[in-house]
mmCIF file of C-alpha atoms and ligand atoms in Angstrom:
data_model
loop_
_atom_site.group_PDB
_atom_site.id
_atom_site.type_symbol
_atom_site.label_atom_id
_atom_site.label_comp_id
_atom_site.label_asym_id
_atom_site.label_seq_id
_atom_site.Cartn_x
_atom_site.Cartn_y
_atom_site.Cartn_z
ATOM 1 C CA MET L 1 5.846 4.788 30.880
ATOM 2 C CA ILE L 2 6.570 6.697 27.501
ATOM 3 C CA SER L 3 2.998 7.270 24.849
ATOM 4 C CA HIS L 4 2.340 5.680 22.031
ATOM 5 C CA GLU L 5 3.935 8.422 19.498
ATOM 6 C CA GLU L 6 6.587 8.600 21.597
ATOM 7 C CA ALA L 7 7.301 5.085 20.661
ATOM 8 C CA GLN L 8 6.543 4.971 17.136
ATOM 9 C CA ARG L 9 9.231 8.125 16.777
ATOM 10 C CA TYR L 10 11.765 6.502 19.179
ATOM 11 C CA VAL L 11 11.900 3.110 16.857
ATOM 12 C CA LEU L 12 11.141 5.650 13.152
ATOM 13 C CA ASP L 13 14.009 7.832 13.975
ATOM 14 C CA GLN L 14 16.293 4.827 13.396
ATOM 15 C CA VAL L 15 15.203 3.026 10.723
ATOM 16 C CA ARG L 16 16.240 4.341 7.184
ATOM 17 C CA PRO L 17 15.038 2.910 3.765
ATOM 18 C CA LEU L 18 16.887 -0.052 2.788
ATOM 19 C CA SER L 19 19.170 -0.163 -0.414
ATOM 20 C CA ARG L 20 17.876 0.437 -3.821
ATOM 21 C CA ILE L 21 17.471 -2.081 -6.634
ATOM 22 C CA GLU L 22 16.701 -2.349 -10.190
ATOM 23 C CA VAL L 23 13.925 -3.898 -10.852
ATOM 24 C CA ASP L 24 11.649 -5.251 -14.323
ATOM 25 C CA LEU L 25 7.805 -3.494 -14.205
ATOM 26 C CA GLU L 26 6.025 -6.944 -13.459
ATOM 27 C CA PHE L 27 7.366 -6.640 -9.878
ATOM 28 C CA ALA L 28 7.367 -3.681 -9.324
ATOM 29 C CA LEU L 29 3.993 -2.865 -7.584
ATOM 30 C CA GLY L 30 3.386 -1.173 -4.722
ATOM 31 C CA SER L 31 7.969 -0.493 -4.594
ATOM 32 C CA VAL L 32 8.525 3.026 -4.244
ATOM 33 C CA ALA L 33 10.589 4.532 -6.486
ATOM 34 C CA ALA L 34 13.650 5.303 -5.968
ATOM 35 C CA ILE L 35 14.767 8.296 -8.346
ATOM 36 C CA GLU L 36 13.250 10.483 -10.967
ATOM 37 C CA VAL L 37 12.003 9.052 -13.847
ATOM 38 C CA VAL L 38 11.787 11.840 -17.163
ATOM 39 C CA ALA L 39 10.730 10.250 -20.406
ATOM 40 C CA LYS L 40 12.450 9.489 -23.385
ATOM 41 C CA GLU L 41 9.478 8.985 -25.587
ATOM 42 C CA ALA L 42 6.241 10.508 -26.304
ATOM 43 C CA VAL L 43 2.920 9.447 -26.134
ATOM 44 C CA PRO L 44 1.095 8.638 -28.424
ATOM 45 C CA PRO L 45 4.412 8.232 -30.590
ATOM 46 C CA PHE L 46 2.054 9.544 -33.512
ATOM 47 C CA ALA L 47 -0.838 11.977 -34.307
ATOM 48 C CA ASN L 48 -4.122 9.230 -34.597
ATOM 49 C CA SER L 49 -7.535 8.641 -34.460
ATOM 50 C CA ALA L 50 -9.864 8.990 -31.601
ATOM 51 C CA MET L 51 -12.596 7.216 -33.277
ATOM 52 C CA ASP L 52 -13.395 5.169 -35.510
ATOM 53 C CA GLY L 53 -15.247 7.316 -37.884
ATOM 54 C CA TYR L 54 -13.178 9.159 -41.475
ATOM 55 C CA ALA L 55 -10.310 10.512 -41.950
ATOM 56 C CA VAL L 56 -10.792 13.995 -43.586
ATOM 57 C CA ARG L 57 -8.962 17.360 -44.882
ATOM 58 C CA SER L 58 -11.835 19.621 -41.879
ATOM 59 C CA THR L 59 -11.858 22.590 -44.750
ATOM 60 C CA ASP L 60 -13.958 19.543 -47.197
ATOM 61 C CA THR L 61 -16.796 19.799 -44.470
ATOM 62 C CA SER L 62 -17.378 23.267 -44.355
ATOM 63 C CA ASP L 63 -20.439 22.594 -46.336
ATOM 64 C CA ALA L 64 -21.652 19.898 -44.521
ATOM 65 C CA PRO L 65 -23.482 17.719 -45.881
ATOM 66 C CA VAL L 66 -20.876 16.453 -48.437
ATOM 67 C CA ASP L 67 -19.908 13.299 -49.571
ATOM 68 C CA LEU L 68 -16.448 12.498 -49.859
ATOM 69 C CA ALA L 69 -14.322 9.621 -52.350
ATOM 70 C CA VAL L 70 -13.822 6.752 -50.124
ATOM 71 C CA ILE L 71 -9.101 6.217 -50.856
ATOM 72 C CA GLY L 72 -9.141 3.254 -48.258
ATOM 73 C CA THR L 73 -9.283 1.365 -45.077
ATOM 74 C CA LEU L 74 -7.266 1.842 -42.151
ATOM 75 C CA THR L 75 -6.840 0.496 -38.797
ATOM 76 C CA ALA L 76 -4.961 0.397 -36.129
ATOM 77 C CA GLY L 77 -1.142 -1.575 -35.628
ATOM 78 C CA HIS L 78 -0.896 0.098 -39.890
ATOM 79 C CA ALA L 79 0.252 3.088 -41.505
ATOM 80 C CA THR L 80 -0.321 4.069 -44.739
ATOM 81 C CA ASP L 81 1.481 5.846 -47.482
ATOM 82 C CA GLN L 82 -2.123 7.464 -49.194
ATOM 83 C CA VAL L 83 -1.971 10.614 -48.367
ATOM 84 C CA ILE L 84 -5.788 12.660 -48.560
ATOM 85 C CA GLY L 85 -6.669 14.720 -51.395
ATOM 86 C CA ALA L 86 -9.376 17.474 -51.295
ATOM 87 C CA GLY L 87 -12.495 15.757 -51.826
ATOM 88 C CA GLN L 88 -11.424 12.363 -50.524
ATOM 89 C CA ALA L 89 -11.581 10.089 -47.360
ATOM 90 C CA LEU L 90 -10.522 7.276 -45.503
ATOM 91 C CA ARG L 91 -12.086 5.196 -43.473
ATOM 92 C CA ILE L 92 -10.439 5.027 -40.596
ATOM 93 C CA MET L 93 -10.041 3.298 -36.886
ATOM 94 C CA THR L 94 -9.287 4.127 -33.311
ATOM 95 C CA GLY L 95 -5.394 4.220 -32.584
ATOM 96 C CA ALA L 96 -3.965 4.098 -36.674
ATOM 97 C CA PRO L 97 -2.366 6.256 -37.865
ATOM 98 C CA LEU L 98 -3.247 9.890 -39.357
ATOM 99 C CA PRO L 99 -3.030 9.716 -43.490
ATOM 100 C CA ALA L 100 -1.050 12.708 -44.610
ATOM 101 C CA GLY L 101 -3.146 15.879 -45.838
ATOM 102 C CA ALA L 102 -5.917 14.511 -43.202
ATOM 103 C CA ASP L 103 -6.403 16.820 -40.611
ATOM 104 C CA ALA L 104 -9.089 15.374 -38.257
ATOM 105 C CA VAL L 105 -11.732 12.457 -37.970
ATOM 106 C CA VAL L 106 -15.874 12.536 -38.454
ATOM 107 C CA LEU L 107 -16.809 9.903 -36.264
ATOM 108 C CA LEU L 108 -18.653 7.674 -37.969
ATOM 109 C CA GLU L 109 -21.988 7.840 -36.132
ATOM 110 C CA ARG L 110 -21.830 11.182 -38.380
ATOM 111 C CA THR L 111 -21.596 9.587 -41.544
ATOM 112 C CA GLN L 112 -23.493 7.076 -44.095
ATOM 113 C CA SER L 113 -21.643 5.437 -46.637
ATOM 114 C CA THR L 114 -22.460 3.602 -49.651
ATOM 115 C CA ASP L 115 -19.579 1.375 -52.143
ATOM 116 C CA SER L 116 -17.078 4.379 -52.750
ATOM 117 C CA THR L 117 -18.392 7.401 -50.840
ATOM 118 C CA VAL L 118 -18.734 8.910 -47.827
ATOM 119 C CA THR L 119 -22.099 10.988 -46.710
ATOM 120 C CA VAL L 120 -20.182 13.720 -44.192
ATOM 121 C CA GLN L 121 -23.308 14.932 -42.079
ATOM 122 C CA ILE L 122 -20.639 17.737 -39.883
ATOM 123 C CA VAL L 123 -18.541 20.225 -40.075
ATOM 124 C CA VAL L 124 -15.584 19.404 -38.621
ATOM 125 C CA SER L 125 -12.500 21.716 -37.619
ATOM 126 C CA PRO L 126 -8.455 20.969 -37.366
ATOM 127 C CA GLY L 127 -8.077 18.411 -35.067
ATOM 128 C CA THR L 128 -11.387 16.914 -34.331
ATOM 129 C CA SER L 129 -10.776 13.797 -32.832
ATOM 130 C CA VAL L 130 -7.108 13.584 -33.789
ATOM 131 C CA ARG L 131 -4.822 12.865 -30.834
ATOM 132 C CA THR L 132 -1.361 14.916 -31.157
ATOM 133 C CA THR L 133 2.193 13.735 -30.935
ATOM 134 C CA GLY L 134 2.740 13.860 -27.080
ATOM 135 C CA GLU L 135 -0.946 14.728 -25.968
ATOM 136 C CA ASP L 136 -0.271 12.140 -23.029
ATOM 137 C CA VAL L 137 3.935 12.389 -22.920
ATOM 138 C CA ARG L 138 6.384 14.753 -24.243
ATOM 139 C CA PRO L 139 9.555 13.348 -24.493
ATOM 140 C CA GLY L 140 11.503 14.706 -21.311
ATOM 141 C CA ASP L 141 8.729 14.817 -18.695
ATOM 142 C CA LEU L 142 8.796 14.097 -15.134
ATOM 143 C CA ILE L 143 6.773 10.686 -15.630
ATOM 144 C CA VAL L 144 7.910 9.498 -11.866
ATOM 145 C CA ALA L 145 8.582 11.362 -8.744
ATOM 146 C CA SER L 146 11.412 9.599 -6.861
ATOM 147 C CA GLY L 147 9.364 8.282 -3.629
ATOM 148 C CA THR L 148 5.818 8.022 -5.833
ATOM 149 C CA ILE L 149 4.580 4.171 -4.826
ATOM 150 C CA LEU L 150 3.708 2.584 -7.861
ATOM 151 C CA THR L 151 0.779 1.829 -8.247
ATOM 152 C CA PRO L 152 -0.650 -0.186 -11.648
ATOM 153 C CA SER L 153 -1.964 3.131 -13.214
ATOM 154 C CA HIS L 154 2.665 4.021 -13.095
ATOM 155 C CA LEU L 155 2.876 1.214 -14.502
ATOM 156 C CA ALA L 156 1.171 1.934 -17.270
ATOM 157 C CA LEU L 157 2.400 4.926 -17.991
ATOM 158 C CA LEU L 158 6.582 3.747 -18.099
ATOM 159 C CA ALA L 159 5.652 1.030 -19.775
ATOM 160 C CA SER L 160 4.013 3.372 -22.098
ATOM 161 C CA VAL L 161 7.565 5.402 -23.037
ATOM 162 C CA GLY L 162 9.671 2.057 -23.135
ATOM 163 C CA VAL L 163 10.779 1.548 -19.729
ATOM 164 C CA ASP L 164 10.810 -1.949 -17.917
ATOM 165 C CA ARG L 165 13.375 -1.228 -15.436
ATOM 166 C CA VAL L 166 13.168 0.924 -12.542
ATOM 167 C CA THR L 167 14.840 1.396 -9.495
ATOM 168 C CA THR L 168 13.249 1.774 -6.319
ATOM 169 C CA PHE L 169 13.786 1.084 -2.308
ATOM 170 C CA ARG L 170 13.915 -2.867 -1.890
ATOM 171 C CA LYS L 171 11.270 -3.936 0.156
ATOM 172 C CA PRO L 172 11.649 -5.664 3.240
ATOM 173 C CA ARG L 173 12.036 -9.428 4.275
ATOM 174 C CA VAL L 174 10.670 -9.956 7.196
ATOM 175 C CA GLY L 175 11.385 -12.878 9.962
ATOM 176 C CA VAL L 176 9.218 -13.251 12.458
ATOM 177 C CA LEU L 177 9.842 -15.065 15.548
ATOM 178 C CA SER L 178 7.511 -17.095 17.936
ATOM 179 C CA THR L 179 8.841 -17.272 21.628
ATOM 180 C CA GLY L 180 7.911 -19.262 24.620
ATOM 181 C CA ASP L 181 8.043 -22.540 25.864
ATOM 182 C CA GLU L 182 4.712 -23.230 25.426
ATOM 183 C CA LEU L 183 4.335 -22.942 22.401
ATOM 184 C CA VAL L 184 3.458 -25.779 19.518
ATOM 185 C CA ASN L 185 2.970 -25.091 15.765
ATOM 186 C CA ASN L 186 0.769 -27.856 15.525
ATOM 187 C CA GLY L 187 -0.079 -31.591 16.307
ATOM 188 C CA ALA L 188 -1.028 -32.505 19.738
ATOM 189 C CA LEU L 189 -0.934 -30.790 21.825
ATOM 190 C CA GLY L 190 1.045 -31.612 25.581
ATOM 191 C CA PRO L 191 0.208 -30.710 29.049
ATOM 192 C CA GLY L 192 0.458 -26.862 29.890
ATOM 193 C CA LYS L 193 1.132 -26.145 25.783
ATOM 194 C CA ILE L 194 -0.327 -23.489 23.621
ATOM 195 C CA ARG L 195 -0.823 -23.547 19.773
ATOM 196 C CA ASN L 196 1.089 -21.300 18.598
ATOM 197 C CA ALA L 197 -1.387 -17.581 16.951
ATOM 198 C CA ASN L 198 0.858 -14.489 16.881
ATOM 199 C CA GLY L 199 3.491 -16.600 13.991
ATOM 200 C CA PRO L 200 0.801 -16.958 11.090
ATOM 201 C CA ALA L 201 -1.115 -13.259 12.408
ATOM 202 C CA LEU L 202 2.447 -11.600 11.990
ATOM 203 C CA ARG L 203 3.415 -13.201 8.856
ATOM 204 C CA GLY L 204 0.495 -12.225 7.571
ATOM 205 C CA LEU L 205 0.533 -8.832 8.576
ATOM 206 C CA VAL L 206 3.727 -8.716 6.876
ATOM 207 C CA ARG L 207 1.895 -10.390 3.897
ATOM 208 C CA GLU L 208 -0.825 -7.846 3.663
ATOM 209 C CA LEU L 209 1.820 -4.505 3.201
ATOM 210 C CA GLY L 210 3.400 -6.270 0.158
ATOM 211 C CA PHE L 211 6.455 -7.493 2.525
ATOM 212 C CA GLU L 212 7.835 -10.926 2.060
ATOM 213 C CA SER L 213 7.525 -12.686 5.118
ATOM 214 C CA VAL L 214 10.157 -15.662 6.293
ATOM 215 C CA ASP L 215 8.635 -18.042 9.314
ATOM 216 C CA LEU L 216 11.333 -18.295 12.074
ATOM 217 C CA GLY L 217 9.349 -20.894 14.213
ATOM 218 C CA VAL L 218 9.613 -21.437 17.700
ATOM 219 C CA VAL L 219 11.794 -21.205 20.282
ATOM 220 C CA THR L 220 11.969 -20.847 23.912
ATOM 221 C CA ASP L 221 12.184 -18.546 26.721
ATOM 222 C CA ASP L 222 16.594 -19.750 26.845
ATOM 223 C CA GLU L 223 18.148 -17.126 27.022
ATOM 224 C CA ASP L 224 20.941 -18.634 24.799
ATOM 225 C CA GLU L 225 18.873 -19.779 22.341
ATOM 226 C CA LEU L 226 16.666 -16.234 22.071
ATOM 227 C CA THR L 227 20.441 -15.240 21.289
ATOM 228 C CA GLU L 228 21.094 -16.916 18.748
ATOM 229 C CA ALA L 229 17.900 -17.182 17.118
ATOM 230 C CA ILE L 230 17.890 -13.443 17.100
ATOM 231 C CA GLU L 231 21.226 -13.672 15.800
ATOM 232 C CA ARG L 232 20.387 -15.954 12.694
ATOM 233 C CA ALA L 233 17.231 -14.199 12.204
ATOM 234 C CA VAL L 234 19.427 -10.325 11.382
ATOM 235 C CA ALA L 235 21.674 -12.173 9.588
ATOM 236 C CA THR L 236 19.199 -13.049 6.264
ATOM 237 C CA CYS L 237 16.276 -10.550 7.108
ATOM 238 C CA ASP L 238 15.834 -6.656 7.234
ATOM 239 C CA ALA L 239 13.627 -6.469 10.480
ATOM 240 C CA VAL L 240 13.065 -9.008 12.603
ATOM 241 C CA VAL L 241 9.450 -9.609 14.984
ATOM 242 C CA THR L 242 9.457 -11.274 18.027
ATOM 243 C CA THR L 243 6.223 -12.134 19.864
ATOM 244 C CA GLY L 244 6.469 -13.077 23.604
ATOM 245 C CA GLY L 245 8.948 -12.942 26.754
ATOM 246 C CA VAL L 246 9.006 -8.592 26.732
ATOM 247 C CA SER L 247 7.450 -8.212 30.197
ATOM 248 C CA VAL L 248 8.613 -8.435 33.775
ATOM 249 C CA GLY L 249 8.290 -12.402 34.534
ATOM 250 C CA ASP L 250 10.747 -15.128 35.262
ATOM 251 C CA ALA L 251 10.577 -16.254 31.546
ATOM 252 C CA ASP L 252 10.719 -12.926 30.222
ATOM 253 C CA ASN L 253 14.245 -13.346 28.063
ATOM 254 C CA VAL L 254 13.987 -11.979 24.682
ATOM 255 C CA ARG L 255 14.367 -7.743 26.252
ATOM 256 C CA VAL L 256 17.276 -9.557 27.804
ATOM 257 C CA ALA L 257 18.742 -11.581 24.660
ATOM 258 C CA LEU L 258 18.463 -8.424 21.973
ATOM 259 C CA GLU L 259 20.646 -6.352 25.424
ATOM 260 C CA HIS L 260 23.087 -8.782 24.442
ATOM 261 C CA LEU L 261 23.420 -7.731 20.529
ATOM 262 C CA GLY L 262 23.269 -4.360 20.563
ATOM 263 C CA ALA L 263 21.757 -0.913 21.618
ATOM 264 C CA ALA L 264 18.677 -2.401 22.894
ATOM 265 C CA ARG L 265 15.395 -0.517 24.387
ATOM 266 C CA TRP L 266 12.605 -1.726 26.547
ATOM 267 C CA MET L 267 10.222 0.673 27.145
ATOM 268 C CA GLN L 268 6.075 0.555 28.393
ATOM 269 C CA VAL L 269 4.197 1.876 26.759
ATOM 270 C CA ALA L 270 0.640 4.164 28.224
ATOM 271 C CA LEU L 271 -1.245 1.611 25.882
ATOM 272 C CA LYS L 272 -3.318 -0.414 26.314
ATOM 273 C CA PRO L 273 -3.306 -3.635 25.619
ATOM 274 C CA ALA L 274 0.477 -3.671 24.218
ATOM 275 C CA LYS L 275 2.506 -2.650 27.071
ATOM 276 C CA PRO L 276 5.736 -3.676 26.439
ATOM 277 C CA LEU L 277 7.710 -3.218 23.961
ATOM 278 C CA ALA L 278 11.481 -4.464 23.022
ATOM 279 C CA PHE L 279 13.229 -2.823 20.103
ATOM 280 C CA ALA L 280 16.560 -2.659 18.864
ATOM 281 C CA VAL L 281 19.050 -2.231 16.000
ATOM 282 C CA VAL L 282 20.612 -5.389 15.844
ATOM 283 C CA ARG L 283 24.035 -5.267 12.882
ATOM 284 C CA ASP L 284 21.766 -2.829 11.163
ATOM 285 C CA VAL L 285 18.612 -4.898 11.312
ATOM 286 C CA PRO L 286 15.447 -3.694 13.111
ATOM 287 C CA VAL L 287 14.180 -5.839 16.016
ATOM 288 C CA PHE L 288 10.923 -5.818 17.895
ATOM 289 C CA GLY L 289 10.562 -7.912 20.717
ATOM 290 C CA LEU L 290 6.171 -8.117 20.488
ATOM 291 C CA PRO L 291 4.100 -9.297 24.068
ATOM 292 C CA GLY L 292 2.982 -12.607 23.655
ATOM 293 C CA ASN L 293 -0.617 -12.169 24.321
ATOM 294 C CA PRO L 294 -2.720 -12.187 20.536
ATOM 295 C CA ALA L 295 -4.049 -9.307 20.722
ATOM 296 C CA SER L 296 -1.349 -7.219 22.002
ATOM 297 C CA ALA L 297 0.537 -9.142 19.254
ATOM 298 C CA ILE L 298 -1.329 -7.505 16.698
ATOM 299 C CA VAL L 299 -1.310 -3.646 17.941
ATOM 300 C CA SER L 300 2.139 -3.356 18.774
ATOM 301 C CA PHE L 301 2.652 -4.518 15.165
ATOM 302 C CA GLU L 302 0.036 -1.846 14.081
ATOM 303 C CA LEU L 303 1.024 0.780 15.721
ATOM 304 C CA PHE L 304 5.476 0.574 16.223
ATOM 305 C CA VAL L 305 6.034 -2.317 13.272
ATOM 306 C CA ARG L 306 4.017 -1.404 10.670
ATOM 307 C CA PRO L 307 5.325 2.425 10.035
ATOM 308 C CA ALA L 308 8.835 1.127 10.783
ATOM 309 C CA LEU L 309 8.661 -1.540 7.669
ATOM 310 C CA LEU L 310 7.061 1.612 5.234
ATOM 311 C CA ARG L 311 9.710 3.655 5.790
ATOM 312 C CA LEU L 312 12.557 0.439 4.979
ATOM 313 C CA ALA L 313 10.270 -0.027 1.697
ATOM 314 C CA GLY L 314 10.659 3.843 0.933
ATOM 315 C CA ARG L 315 7.912 5.237 2.073
ATOM 316 C CA ASN L 316 7.692 8.680 3.855
ATOM 317 C CA ASP L 317 4.175 8.728 4.581
ATOM 318 C CA THR L 318 3.497 5.737 6.922
ATOM 319 C CA ASN L 319 -0.039 7.109 8.150
ATOM 320 C CA ARG L 320 -3.470 5.369 7.307
ATOM 321 C CA LEU L 321 -6.007 7.280 6.534
ATOM 322 C CA GLU L 322 -7.977 8.958 9.209
ATOM 323 C CA VAL L 323 -12.192 9.936 9.910
ATOM 324 C CA LEU L 324 -13.635 11.558 11.956
ATOM 325 C CA ALA L 325 -17.054 8.995 12.660
ATOM 326 C CA THR L 326 -19.692 9.694 15.202
ATOM 327 C CA ALA L 327 -19.715 7.075 18.828
ATOM 328 C CA VAL L 328 -22.836 5.261 18.027
ATOM 329 C CA GLU L 329 -22.504 3.629 21.608
ATOM 330 C CA GLY L 330 -20.486 5.726 24.425
ATOM 331 C CA LEU L 331 -17.111 4.114 24.776
ATOM 332 C CA PRO L 332 -16.836 4.259 28.345
ATOM 333 C CA ARG L 333 -13.354 3.814 29.972
ATOM 334 C CA ALA L 334 -11.505 3.500 33.275
ATOM 335 C CA ARG L 335 -8.157 5.913 33.934
ATOM 336 C CA ASP L 336 -5.624 4.291 34.396
ATOM 337 C CA GLY L 337 -2.589 6.392 32.689
ATOM 338 C CA LYS L 338 -2.859 4.563 29.728
ATOM 339 C CA THR L 339 -4.331 5.516 25.782
ATOM 340 C CA HIS L 340 -6.664 2.227 25.024
ATOM 341 C CA PHE L 341 -6.951 0.679 21.750
ATOM 342 C CA LEU L 342 -10.191 -0.050 20.296
ATOM 343 C CA TRP L 343 -11.261 -2.458 16.962
ATOM 344 C CA VAL L 344 -14.113 -0.646 16.085
ATOM 345 C CA ALA L 345 -16.481 -1.531 12.946
ATOM 346 C CA ALA L 346 -17.170 1.994 10.882
ATOM 347 C CA ARG L 347 -19.315 2.377 8.643
ATOM 348 C CA GLN L 348 -20.366 5.098 5.888
ATOM 349 C CA ASP L 349 -23.271 6.470 5.416
ATOM 350 C CA ASP L 350 -25.159 7.315 2.042
ATOM 351 C CA TYR L 351 -24.544 11.117 3.081
ATOM 352 C CA GLY L 352 -20.426 10.169 3.465
ATOM 353 C CA SER L 353 -20.810 10.503 7.563
ATOM 354 C CA TRP L 354 -18.707 7.921 9.469
ATOM 355 C CA THR L 355 -20.068 6.543 12.444
ATOM 356 C CA VAL L 356 -17.893 3.606 14.705
ATOM 357 C CA GLN L 357 -19.616 0.657 17.814
ATOM 358 C CA LEU L 358 -17.037 -1.294 19.050
ATOM 359 C CA VAL L 359 -16.835 -4.827 17.972
ATOM 360 C CA GLY L 360 -17.404 -8.094 20.374
ATOM 361 C CA ASN L 361 -14.995 -8.077 23.315
ATOM 362 C CA GLN L 362 -11.809 -6.868 23.387
ATOM 363 C CA ARG L 363 -10.538 -9.164 25.693
ATOM 364 C CA THR L 364 -11.103 -11.735 23.570
ATOM 365 C CA ARG L 365 -8.997 -12.501 19.868
ATOM 366 C CA GLN L 366 -12.008 -12.359 18.269
ATOM 367 C CA HIS L 367 -12.533 -8.633 18.111
ATOM 368 C CA ALA L 368 -9.461 -7.790 15.477
ATOM 369 C CA ALA L 369 -10.535 -9.670 13.097
ATOM 370 C CA SER L 370 -13.676 -8.424 12.934
ATOM 371 C CA ALA L 371 -12.623 -4.646 12.825
ATOM 372 C CA ASN L 372 -12.578 -2.266 9.856
ATOM 373 C CA ALA L 373 -10.798 0.598 11.860
ATOM 374 C CA PHE L 374 -9.516 0.985 15.895
ATOM 375 C CA VAL L 375 -9.910 4.014 17.880
ATOM 376 C CA LEU L 376 -7.452 5.343 20.230
ATOM 377 C CA LEU L 377 -9.433 6.498 23.715
ATOM 378 C CA ALA L 378 -7.203 9.142 25.752
ATOM 379 C CA GLU L 379 -7.243 9.070 29.234
ATOM 380 C CA GLY L 380 -9.711 10.092 30.328
ATOM 381 C CA GLU L 381 -13.265 8.845 30.991
ATOM 382 C CA GLY L 382 -14.299 8.012 27.638
ATOM 383 C CA ILE L 383 -16.498 9.286 24.965
ATOM 384 C CA THR L 384 -19.909 9.745 25.347
ATOM 385 C CA PRO L 385 -22.920 8.361 22.951
ATOM 386 C CA GLY L 386 -22.901 10.736 19.739
ATOM 387 C CA SER L 387 -19.768 12.607 20.217
ATOM 388 C CA SER L 388 -16.840 12.504 17.501
ATOM 389 C CA VAL L 389 -14.018 10.583 17.466
ATOM 390 C CA ARG L 390 -10.901 9.717 15.217
ATOM 391 C CA ALA L 391 -11.442 6.463 14.135
ATOM 392 C CA THR L 392 -8.332 4.729 11.271
ATOM 393 C CA LEU L 393 -9.471 2.373 8.823
ATOM 394 C CA VAL L 394 -7.479 -0.468 8.778
ATOM 395 C CA THR L 395 -8.905 -1.686 5.423
ATOM 396 C CA TYR L 396 -12.030 -0.714 3.256
ATOM 397 C CA ARG L 397 -14.772 -3.463 4.413
HETATM 398 P P1 AMP C 401 4.495 -13.299 27.379
HETATM 399 O O1 AMP C 401 4.140 -11.835 26.102
HETATM 400 O O2 AMP C 401 5.588 -13.816 26.481
HETATM 401 O O3 AMP C 401 4.121 -13.064 29.232
HETATM 402 O O4 AMP C 401 2.951 -14.131 26.431
HETATM 403 C C1 AMP C 401 1.851 -13.848 27.141
HETATM 404 C C2 AMP C 401 0.334 -14.590 26.952
HETATM 405 O O5 AMP C 401 0.436 -14.929 25.757
HETATM 406 C C3 AMP C 401 0.996 -15.885 27.580
HETATM 407 O O6 AMP C 401 -0.319 -16.573 27.747
HETATM 408 C C4 AMP C 401 1.463 -16.831 26.515
HETATM 409 O O7 AMP C 401 0.915 -18.423 26.088
HETATM 410 C C5 AMP C 401 0.709 -16.010 25.089
HETATM 411 N N1 AMP C 401 1.286 -16.193 23.888
HETATM 412 C C6 AMP C 401 2.973 -16.487 23.867
HETATM 413 N N2 AMP C 401 2.945 -16.601 22.264
HETATM 414 C C7 AMP C 401 1.889 -16.600 21.950
HETATM 415 C C8 AMP C 401 1.582 -16.858 20.191
HETATM 416 N N3 AMP C 401 2.955 -17.032 19.890
HETATM 417 N N4 AMP C 401 0.520 -17.433 19.805
HETATM 418 C C9 AMP C 401 -0.745 -17.714 21.224
HETATM 419 N N5 AMP C 401 -0.394 -17.081 22.341
HETATM 420 C C10 AMP C 401 0.884 -16.831 23.105
HETATM 421 MG MG1 MG C 402 6.451 -16.161 27.751
#
């Protein structure tokens, strides 16, 4: 048996980011920038008012309160040729360009106005309530570094300097193939048949990462059929995930099929659940052979497939957030030479401290559904109530 860390490393070492692709900003969310973006424009592009108020010459306010003549009004999106002279003011709204002559804005709440006069009650200095040209971004500024995961804020930044396309790493299109003579997708269950639970689960896990999933359906345990199905899959997908048929049973032919197709490695991981794992790179496409047991398949995806898919998408850091938590109840375990993967409910109290508690019965399939974190419990006797343990958050529920 090998450790899960070694299996993770083995897989990650063989996975490289996909090709670069230029996409519209509209489709860039969640992608990783493949090249740096340097601003060619300034933000804001012109000096403008940061407040609703009056544009003034700051020197006019030194003996405030003072009455100034209002020579016009300007709202955002418009410009004026008017020049603010001594003793004059222009009513101005947030975002409107600062008129010539003015060097400050007095906020509306600090003024009183009649028809054509405004009483300014405060002294302002040059630049008060004015946003200067290039205050946020100057031409030449690096706004997105290569390797950045593009968030809505990055999209705002790019849009603000007129960039509407961005070069990213392609996101993987991930095929999911369920294998087993016993599987049916829908309709009546014949003798010995069960429903395909892993297909929807794994496709959901792929989509949760923001990637496209492809339903490759169900294929029987037949060696030739498996080989052909995987061959077809790698022709159209950037990664392929299969479930079932990777143990040591008579019908476990996925590992055999993978061996026909490429440099496959079959691993026995010191992990419970999810001990067997097959991995191969077939015509440059990583193929993951996960166990069929639904609880194992999800764990195997979390530890081995997820980091690899993120790497394909150009992510450098594929780790999830870990917190140090107190185990409310003990997490006892038997020595069996394996690391135990336990689904837990992690909660944070008002002071920021985390606790974890086992959810459900770890042997049933429902447990993962109500968990928001997991604990990898090292070989040993487990831990006693009140001990500290590292928990990995998988959602923020
Ligand atoms: P295997 O890894 O093929 O030995 O399968 C292990 C167990 O998981 C068996 O009881 C299978 O019937 C079950 N199983 C395999 N694939 C699926 C699937 N897609 N959905 C639900 N159960 C499955
Ligand atoms: Mg099977």
